[in-house]
CSV table of C-alpha atoms and ligand atoms in Angstrom, one decimal:
chain,number,residue,atom,x,y,z
A,1,MET,CA,1.0,2.2,-19.0
A,2,LYS,CA,-1.0,5.2,-16.7
A,3,PHE,CA,1.9,7.2,-14.6
A,4,PHE,CA,1.1,8.6,-11.1
A,5,VAL,CA,3.5,10.5,-9.1
A,6,ASP,CA,3.9,9.2,-5.6
A,7,THR,CA,4.5,12.0,-3.5
A,8,ALA,CA,2.7,14.6,-1.6
A,9,ASP,CA,5.0,17.4,-2.6
A,10,THR,CA,2.8,20.0,-4.6
A,11,ASN,CA,6.0,21.6,-6.1
A,12,GLU,CA,6.9,18.5,-7.8
A,13,ILE,CA,3.4,17.4,-9.0
A,14,ARG,CA,3.1,20.8,-10.6
A,15,GLU,CA,6.4,20.7,-12.6
A,16,LEU,CA,5.7,17.0,-13.6
A,17,ALA,CA,1.8,17.7,-14.4
A,18,ALA,CA,2.9,20.6,-16.6
A,19,THR,CA,4.7,18.2,-18.7
A,20,GLY,CA,1.3,16.2,-19.7
A,21,LEU,CA,2.5,12.8,-18.9
A,22,ILE,CA,1.0,12.5,-15.5
A,23,ASP,CA,-2.4,10.8,-15.1
A,24,GLY,CA,-2.9,11.0,-11.4
A,25,VAL,CA,-1.3,11.0,-8.0
A,26,THR,CA,-0.5,8.7,-4.9
A,27,THR,CA,0.1,9.8,-1.5
A,28,ASN,CA,0.1,7.9,2.0
A,29,PRO,CA,0.9,8.8,5.7
A,30,SER,CA,4.4,8.7,5.3
A,31,LEU,CA,4.4,11.2,2.0
A,32,ILE,CA,2.0,13.4,4.0
A,33,VAL,CA,4.2,13.8,6.8
A,34,LYS,CA,7.3,14.0,4.7
A,35,SER,CA,5.2,17.2,3.0
A,36,GLY,CA,4.9,18.7,6.7
A,37,ARG,CA,1.2,20.3,5.8
A,38,ASP,CA,-1.9,19.5,6.9
A,39,PHE,CA,-3.3,16.3,5.0
A,40,LYS,CA,-6.6,18.0,3.8
A,41,GLU,CA,-5.4,21.0,2.5
A,42,VAL,CA,-2.6,19.5,0.8
A,43,ILE,CA,-5.2,16.7,-0.7
A,44,LYS,CA,-7.3,19.7,-1.8
A,45,GLU,CA,-4.3,21.4,-3.4
A,46,ILE,CA,-3.1,18.1,-5.4
A,47,CYS,CA,-6.8,17.5,-6.8
A,48,GLU,CA,-6.7,20.9,-8.3
A,49,LEU,CA,-3.2,19.9,-9.8
A,50,THR,CA,-4.4,17.0,-11.5
A,51,ASP,CA,-7.7,15.7,-13.1
A,52,GLY,CA,-6.7,12.1,-12.4
A,53,PRO,CA,-7.2,10.0,-9.2
A,54,VAL,CA,-5.2,11.2,-5.7
A,55,SER,CA,-5.0,8.7,-3.5
A,56,ALA,CA,-5.5,9.9,0.1
A,57,GLU,CA,-5.2,7.0,2.8
A,58,VAL,CA,-7.3,6.4,5.6
A,59,THR,CA,-5.7,6.0,9.1
A,60,ALA,CA,-8.5,3.7,11.0
A,61,LEU,CA,-8.3,0.2,11.2
A,62,GLU,CA,-11.7,-0.8,12.0
A,63,THR,CA,-14.1,-0.8,8.9
A,64,ASP,CA,-16.9,1.5,10.1
A,65,ALA,CA,-14.2,4.0,11.3
A,66,MET,CA,-12.5,3.8,7.8
A,67,LEU,CA,-15.7,4.6,6.1
A,68,ALA,CA,-16.0,7.3,8.3
A,69,GLU,CA,-13.1,9.0,7.1
A,70,ALA,CA,-13.5,8.1,3.4
A,71,GLN,CA,-16.4,10.4,4.2
A,72,GLU,CA,-14.6,13.3,5.4
A,73,LEU,CA,-12.0,13.0,2.3
A,74,LEU,CA,-14.5,12.5,-0.3
A,75,LYS,CA,-15.9,15.8,0.4
A,76,ILE,CA,-12.4,17.5,-0.7
A,77,ALA,CA,-12.7,16.8,-4.4
A,78,LYS,CA,-14.1,14.5,-6.7
A,79,ASN,CA,-10.8,12.9,-7.9
A,80,VAL,CA,-9.9,11.7,-4.4
A,81,CYS,CA,-9.5,8.3,-4.6
A,82,ILE,CA,-9.6,6.1,-1.0
A,83,LYS,CA,-6.6,4.4,-0.1
A,84,LEU,CA,-7.4,1.3,2.2
A,85,PRO,CA,-4.9,-1.0,3.8
A,86,LEU,CA,-5.4,-4.9,2.6
A,87,THR,CA,-6.3,-5.9,5.9
A,88,ILE,CA,-10.3,-8.1,6.4
A,89,ASP,CA,-11.5,-4.6,7.7
A,90,GLY,CA,-9.8,-2.7,4.4
A,91,LEU,CA,-11.4,-5.1,2.2
A,92,LYS,CA,-15.1,-4.7,3.8
A,93,ALA,CA,-14.5,-0.9,3.5
A,94,CYS,CA,-13.4,-1.7,-0.3
A,95,LYS,CA,-16.6,-3.4,-1.1
A,96,ALA,CA,-18.9,-0.7,1.0
A,97,LEU,CA,-17.1,1.9,-1.0
A,98,THR,CA,-16.9,1.0,-4.7
A,99,ASP,CA,-20.4,-0.5,-4.2
A,100,GLU,CA,-21.4,3.1,-3.8
A,101,GLY,CA,-19.1,4.1,-7.0
A,102,HIS,CA,-16.2,5.7,-5.1
A,103,MET,CA,-12.4,4.9,-6.6
A,104,VAL,CA,-10.7,2.8,-3.9
A,105,ASN,CA,-6.8,2.0,-4.4
A,106,VAL,CA,-6.1,-1.0,-1.9
A,107,THR,CA,-2.2,-0.6,-0.6
A,108,LEU,CA,0.2,-2.5,1.6
A,109,CYS,CA,-0.2,-5.8,-0.9
A,110,PHE,CA,2.3,-8.1,-0.9
A,111,SER,CA,1.0,-11.6,-2.2
A,112,ALA,CA,-1.3,-12.7,-5.1
A,113,ASN,CA,-3.9,-14.2,-2.7
A,114,GLN,CA,-4.2,-10.6,-1.0
A,115,ALA,CA,-4.7,-9.0,-4.7
A,116,LEU,CA,-7.0,-11.6,-5.4
A,117,LEU,CA,-9.3,-10.5,-2.4
A,118,ALA,CA,-8.7,-7.3,-3.2
A,119,ALA,CA,-10.4,-7.7,-7.0
A,120,LYS,CA,-13.4,-9.7,-5.6
A,121,ALA,CA,-13.9,-6.5,-2.9
A,122,GLY,CA,-14.5,-4.6,-6.2
A,123,ALA,CA,-10.9,-2.7,-5.8
A,124,THR,CA,-10.3,0.0,-8.6
A,125,PHE,CA,-6.6,-0.1,-8.0
A,126,ILE,CA,-4.5,-2.4,-6.3
A,127,SER,CA,-1.0,-1.6,-5.1
A,128,PRO,CA,1.8,-4.3,-5.0
A,129,PHE,CA,4.7,-3.0,-3.4
A,130,ILE,CA,7.7,-4.2,-5.6
A,131,GLY,CA,10.6,-2.3,-3.6
A,132,ARG,CA,9.8,-3.4,-0.1
A,133,LEU,CA,9.8,-7.2,-1.6
A,134,ASP,CA,13.1,-6.6,-3.1
A,135,ASP,CA,14.5,-5.2,0.1
A,136,MET,CA,13.3,-9.0,1.2
A,137,ASN,CA,15.3,-10.4,-1.3
A,138,ILE,CA,11.7,-11.5,-2.5
A,139,ASP,CA,11.2,-10.8,-6.4
A,140,GLY,CA,8.9,-8.1,-6.5
A,141,MET,CA,7.9,-8.0,-10.2
A,142,GLU,CA,7.1,-11.6,-9.6
A,143,LEU,CA,4.1,-10.4,-7.8
A,144,ILE,CA,3.0,-8.1,-10.7
A,145,GLU,CA,3.1,-10.8,-13.3
A,146,ASP,CA,1.4,-13.1,-10.9
A,147,ILE,CA,-1.6,-10.8,-10.4
A,148,ARG,CA,-1.5,-9.8,-14.1
A,149,ILE,CA,-2.2,-13.5,-14.7
A,150,ILE,CA,-4.9,-14.1,-12.3
A,151,TYR,CA,-6.6,-10.9,-12.9
A,152,ASP,CA,-6.5,-11.6,-16.9
A,153,ASN,CA,-7.6,-15.3,-16.0
A,154,TYR,CA,-11.2,-14.0,-14.5
A,155,GLY,CA,-11.3,-10.8,-16.5
A,156,PHE,CA,-11.0,-8.5,-13.0
A,157,GLU,CA,-11.2,-4.9,-14.0
A,158,THR,CA,-9.0,-4.1,-11.0
A,159,GLU,CA,-6.1,-2.0,-12.0
A,160,ILE,CA,-2.3,-3.5,-11.1
A,161,LEU,CA,-0.8,-0.1,-9.7
A,162,ALA,CA,2.7,-0.9,-9.6
A,163,ALA,CA,4.0,0.8,-6.1
A,164,SER,CA,7.0,1.1,-4.1
A,165,ILE,CA,8.9,1.7,-7.4
A,166,ARG,CA,12.5,3.1,-6.8
A,167,THR,CA,14.1,2.5,-10.1
A,168,ALA,CA,13.6,3.2,-13.9
A,169,ASN,CA,13.9,-0.8,-14.3
A,170,HIS,CA,10.8,-1.0,-12.1
A,171,VAL,CA,9.0,1.0,-14.4
A,172,LYS,CA,10.4,-0.7,-17.5
A,173,GLN,CA,9.5,-4.1,-15.8
A,174,SER,CA,6.1,-3.4,-14.5
A,175,ALA,CA,5.5,-2.2,-18.1
A,176,MET,CA,6.5,-5.6,-19.4
A,177,ALA,CA,4.9,-7.3,-16.8
A,178,GLY,CA,1.5,-5.7,-18.2
A,179,ALA,CA,0.6,-3.4,-14.9
A,180,ASP,CA,-2.1,-0.6,-15.6
A,181,VAL,CA,-0.3,1.7,-13.9
A,182,ALA,CA,3.3,2.9,-11.9
A,183,THR,CA,3.5,4.9,-9.5
A,184,ILE,CA,6.5,6.6,-9.5
A,185,PRO,CA,8.9,9.0,-7.2
A,186,PRO,CA,9.2,12.6,-9.0
A,187,SER,CA,13.3,11.4,-9.1
A,188,VAL,CA,12.7,8.3,-11.0
A,189,ILE,CA,10.2,10.0,-13.4
A,190,LYS,CA,12.7,12.9,-14.4
A,191,GLY,CA,15.3,10.2,-14.8
A,192,LEU,CA,13.2,8.2,-17.4
A,193,ALA,CA,13.9,10.6,-20.1
A,194,LYS,CA,17.7,10.9,-19.6
A,195,HIS,CA,20.6,8.6,-21.7
A,196,PRO,CA,23.8,10.0,-22.1
A,197,LEU,CA,23.9,9.0,-25.6
A,198,THR,CA,20.9,11.4,-26.3
A,199,ASP,CA,22.7,14.0,-24.9
A,200,LYS,CA,26.0,13.4,-26.8
A,201,GLY,CA,23.9,12.8,-30.1
A,202,LEU,CA,21.7,16.2,-29.6
A,203,GLU,CA,25.0,17.8,-28.5
A,204,ALA,CA,26.6,16.6,-31.7
A,205,PHE,CA,23.6,17.5,-34.3
A,206,LEU,CA,23.8,21.4,-32.8
A,207,ALA,CA,27.3,21.6,-33.2
A,208,ASP,CA,26.8,20.4,-36.9
A,209,TRP,CA,24.0,22.6,-37.6
A,210,ALA,CA,26.2,25.6,-35.9
A,211,LYS,CA,28.2,25.3,-38.9
A,212,THR,CA,25.8,25.8,-41.5
A,213,GLY,CA,25.5,29.5,-40.3
A,214,GLN,CA,21.1,29.3,-40.8
A,215,SER,CA,18.2,29.7,-38.4
A,216,ILE,CA,15.0,27.7,-38.6
A,217,LEU,CA,12.9,31.1,-37.5
B,301,G3P,O1,3.2,4.4,-2.9
B,301,G3P,C1,3.9,3.1,-1.8
B,301,G3P,C2,5.1,4.2,-1.9
B,301,G3P,O2,5.1,5.1,-1.5
B,301,G3P,C3,6.1,3.1,-1.0
B,301,G3P,O3,7.3,3.2,-1.4
B,301,G3P,O4,9.7,3.2,-1.0
B,301,G3P,O5,8.3,3.8,0.7
B,301,G3P,O6,8.1,1.1,-0.2
B,301,G3P,P1,8.5,2.8,-0.3
């Protein structure tokens, strides 16, 4: 399963990229405003922090304007992945861009039929938003499971990019459901490695090691 970091905070990305566990980055207009930085500048910096896909979202609503914005964003770096909303105009732009060989992440997906359309439009990634469905008492993980079945039925190559992940459980359940990628907030990624029994066991090992009076170096 690929891990993308879901943030535009370059300090967080730099720290996590150093672990070697990160395969890409996703941003969206809300994350850009949270960064307080110029959109193109922060995307450029992020593209230098990872070789993986960096999702940069268009803000236009009409296909031709989306394509114009996409051309601007594609100039920033070769690993820019254009993020498009799951609308008819977004799907038309997706088809045009992927036909030209560009990476596209179709976002704001909340139904299996939407994901089916994105795959037919040649999307590189589809971003079903788990957390926002959960917020409405709808099982967001069921959407990941349904998309996996549909994509496997027809051999679609579009990668399921589980998004709107809020908890470590979302990561585990997305992996169980067969998502290809999870885009995860930095705090959740850092929490994945933590377990109190690991800490306790390590403390006990080191306390016993200290009794030997030995050192490895
Ligand atoms: O990648 C999409 C993600 O940033 C949305 O997360 O928590 O705002 O639903 P959230």
